[in-house]
XYZ file of C-alpha atoms in Angstrom:
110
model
C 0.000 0.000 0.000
C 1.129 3.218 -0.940
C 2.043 5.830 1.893
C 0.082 8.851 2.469
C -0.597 11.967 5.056
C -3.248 10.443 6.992
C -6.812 11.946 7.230
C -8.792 14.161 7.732
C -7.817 16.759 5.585
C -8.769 19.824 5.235
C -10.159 22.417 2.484
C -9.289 26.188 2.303
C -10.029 28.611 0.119
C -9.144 32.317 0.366
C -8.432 35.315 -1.119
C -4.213 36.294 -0.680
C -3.888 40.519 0.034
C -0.441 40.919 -1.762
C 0.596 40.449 -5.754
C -3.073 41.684 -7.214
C -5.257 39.983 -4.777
C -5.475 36.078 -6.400
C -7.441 33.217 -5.065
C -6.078 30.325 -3.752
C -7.377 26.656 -2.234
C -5.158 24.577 -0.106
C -5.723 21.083 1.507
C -3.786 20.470 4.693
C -3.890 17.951 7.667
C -4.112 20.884 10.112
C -0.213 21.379 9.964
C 1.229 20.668 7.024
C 0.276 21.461 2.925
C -0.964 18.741 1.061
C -1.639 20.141 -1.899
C -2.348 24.008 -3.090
C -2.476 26.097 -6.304
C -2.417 29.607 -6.447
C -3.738 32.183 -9.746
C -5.828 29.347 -10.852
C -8.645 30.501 -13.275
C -10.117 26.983 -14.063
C -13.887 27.034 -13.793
C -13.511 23.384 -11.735
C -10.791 24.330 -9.049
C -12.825 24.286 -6.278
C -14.651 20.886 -7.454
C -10.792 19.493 -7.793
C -9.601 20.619 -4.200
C -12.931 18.952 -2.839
C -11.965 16.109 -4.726
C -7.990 15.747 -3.882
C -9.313 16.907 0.404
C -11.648 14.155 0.272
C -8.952 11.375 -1.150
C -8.389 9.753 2.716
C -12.419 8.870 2.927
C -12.269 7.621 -0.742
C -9.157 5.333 0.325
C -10.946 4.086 3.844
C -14.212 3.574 1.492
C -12.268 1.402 -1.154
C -10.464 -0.417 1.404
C -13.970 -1.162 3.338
C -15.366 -2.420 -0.258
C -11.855 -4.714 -0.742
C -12.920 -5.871 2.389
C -16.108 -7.123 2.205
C -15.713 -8.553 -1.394
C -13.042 -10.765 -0.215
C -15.221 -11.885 2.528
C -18.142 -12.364 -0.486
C -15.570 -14.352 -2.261
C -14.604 -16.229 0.472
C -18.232 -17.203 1.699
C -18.919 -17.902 -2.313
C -16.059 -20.621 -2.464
C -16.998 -21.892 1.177
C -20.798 -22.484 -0.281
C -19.316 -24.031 -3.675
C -17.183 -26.597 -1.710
C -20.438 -27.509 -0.201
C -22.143 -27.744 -3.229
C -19.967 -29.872 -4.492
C -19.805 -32.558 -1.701
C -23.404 -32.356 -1.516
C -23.479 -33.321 -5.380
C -21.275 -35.823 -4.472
C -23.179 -37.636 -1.950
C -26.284 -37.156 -4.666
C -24.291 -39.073 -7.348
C -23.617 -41.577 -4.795
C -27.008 -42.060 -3.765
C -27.803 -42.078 -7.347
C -25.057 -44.382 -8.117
C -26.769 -46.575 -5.088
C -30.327 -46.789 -5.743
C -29.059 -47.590 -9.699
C -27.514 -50.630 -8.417
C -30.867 -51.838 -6.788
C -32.608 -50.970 -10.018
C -34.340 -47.962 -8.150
C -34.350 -44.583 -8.940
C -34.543 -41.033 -6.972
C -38.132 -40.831 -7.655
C -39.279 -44.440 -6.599
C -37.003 -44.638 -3.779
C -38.657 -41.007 -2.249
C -42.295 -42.621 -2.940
C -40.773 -46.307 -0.531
């Protein structure tokens, strides 16, 4: 897994006083920078800093997912195993009542 600045981070926005007044966003931990741009004019810059504060939840949200599709998987092969011993014991039965000349069906109505 790759290391990151653990969450929760943060989202600023402001408005800096000195070289003509630009805006700025900033995501930080509560210390330290994460990530910041300043002078950006791009119509989605505030939808990408919402994006890039919110990457910690995203990661504990995939991981959670990961999680409970390998349990899925895990109960999904558990269940197949059964199956198949349980079609085992079938063909057995099968292979049982054949020998007698029976079948399913006759031996259920014995």
């Amino acid at each position: 897994m790759m290391a990151h600045t653990p969450g929760p981070w943060h989202l600023e926005f402001g408005h800096q006083q000195r070289e003509g007044g630009m805006a700025y966003w900033q995501v930080h931990d509560g210390s330290d920078a994460i990530a910041c741009n300043q002078f950006c004019w791009a119509s989605n810059s505030e939808a990408n800093a919402r994006l890039i504060a919110s990457a910690p939840d995203l990661l504990a949200s995939l991981n959670e997912e990961r999680r409970i599709i390998g349990d899925l998987v895990g109960h999904a092969s558990f269940v197949e195993a059964n199956f198949q011993i349980a079609y085992a014991h079938l063909h057995e039965a099968e292979t049982f009542l054949a020998s007698k000349g029976q079948r399913f069906s006759e031996a259920e109505a014995a």
